[in-house]
Amino acid sequence: MDLYRVKEAILHFCLPSLCFCCSNDLPFGYKGPLCPHCLRELFYIRSPYCKRCGVYLKNGGEVCHTCRNKKYNFDFSRSVFMYNDEISSVISAYKYKKMDWLSDWFSIEMVKKFKDYTEFTGYDSLIYIPISARKIRKRGFNQTYLIAKKLSAMLGIELIESAVIKKKDARNQVGLDAHERAFNIKDSFELVDHSRINGRNIIIIDDVATTMSTIDEMAGILKSGGAKKVSAYTIARE
């Protein structure tokens, strides 16, 4: 065993890596945020899923009840996982515990699943959800920007940066219902560079899609700036 491996073994013994969800020790040399058991509990979205919002339809069908009765600014949204305790624990660590290295893990998972969603064919740009300066100071980074930047490099799709800004620091969306979320996020974004948007087919990158309010507000701004098509791709669908 070389010196590096000895050092790694000592560090693992003194400071064992723990699963983000169940807090059990991760095996020595194991790479990833979840233990093998919790990793198996991740729910990768598969058919049938709603053709508009991307939620898994356990009873089958083409479109979920909500989307049948609602008009959106975005064309469609897709996600890698259905939201559960396992993926929630990783997203929370990423956003609130300054574990920006998790952007690598999320990006790899999103690239693998992206290939299944052929409906993204023809989209030429990525954009991320902007956050306020206060949140950047608090977290140290914009979680969706880091992922979008890596996806851009891995997929070979241009990333549009700084074309949309967060002009209103809305309160945290956690715990709000669909109506409250839509009201809370309304007029939060401002398009500051129309030239980067006009004529583009754009994919919005976000972490979690819940009521679709944030994605829909962002899509409305982009389409007002001349975007032809606007859809979304997220880590998880709640």
mmCIF file of N, CA and C in Angstrom, residues 5-15:
data_model
loop_
_atom_site.group_PDB
_atom_site.id
_atom_site.type_symbol
_atom_site.label_atom_id
_atom_site.label_comp_id
_atom_site.label_asym_id
_atom_site.label_seq_id
_atom_site.Cartn_x
_atom_site.Cartn_y
_atom_site.Cartn_z
ATOM 1 N N ARG A 5 -2.481 5.819 0.010
ATOM 2 C CA ARG A 5 -3.516 4.903 0.484
ATOM 3 C C ARG A 5 -3.471 4.769 2.001
ATOM 4 N N VAL A 6 -2.265 4.788 2.571
ATOM 5 C CA VAL A 6 -2.133 4.734 4.033
ATOM 6 C C VAL A 6 -2.795 5.959 4.655
ATOM 7 N N LYS A 7 -2.514 7.123 4.073
ATOM 8 C CA LYS A 7 -3.111 8.366 4.570
ATOM 9 C C LYS A 7 -4.631 8.310 4.472
ATOM 10 N N GLU A 8 -5.145 7.825 3.339
ATOM 11 C CA GLU A 8 -6.589 7.710 3.149
ATOM 12 C C GLU A 8 -7.210 6.771 4.175
ATOM 13 N N ALA A 9 -6.537 5.663 4.455
ATOM 14 C CA ALA A 9 -7.046 4.685 5.419
ATOM 15 C C ALA A 9 -7.099 5.280 6.819
ATOM 16 N N ILE A 10 -6.063 6.031 7.185
ATOM 17 C CA ILE A 10 -6.031 6.663 8.514
ATOM 18 C C ILE A 10 -7.148 7.696 8.631
ATOM 19 N N LEU A 11 -7.314 8.520 7.587
ATOM 20 C CA LEU A 11 -8.373 9.529 7.609
ATOM 21 C C LEU A 11 -9.751 8.883 7.688
ATOM 22 N N HIS A 12 -9.939 7.791 6.961
ATOM 23 C CA HIS A 12 -11.234 7.102 6.983
ATOM 24 C C HIS A 12 -11.515 6.526 8.369
ATOM 25 N N PHE A 13 -10.465 6.018 9.024
ATOM 26 C CA PHE A 13 -10.641 5.447 10.364
ATOM 27 C C PHE A 13 -10.985 6.543 11.365
ATOM 28 N N CYS A 14 -10.288 7.680 11.269
ATOM 29 C CA CYS A 14 -10.495 8.772 12.229
ATOM 30 C C CYS A 14 -11.749 9.589 11.911
ATOM 31 N N LEU A 15 -11.986 9.816 10.614
ATOM 32 C CA LEU A 15 -13.123 10.622 10.175
ATOM 33 C C LEU A 15 -13.872 9.877 9.068
#
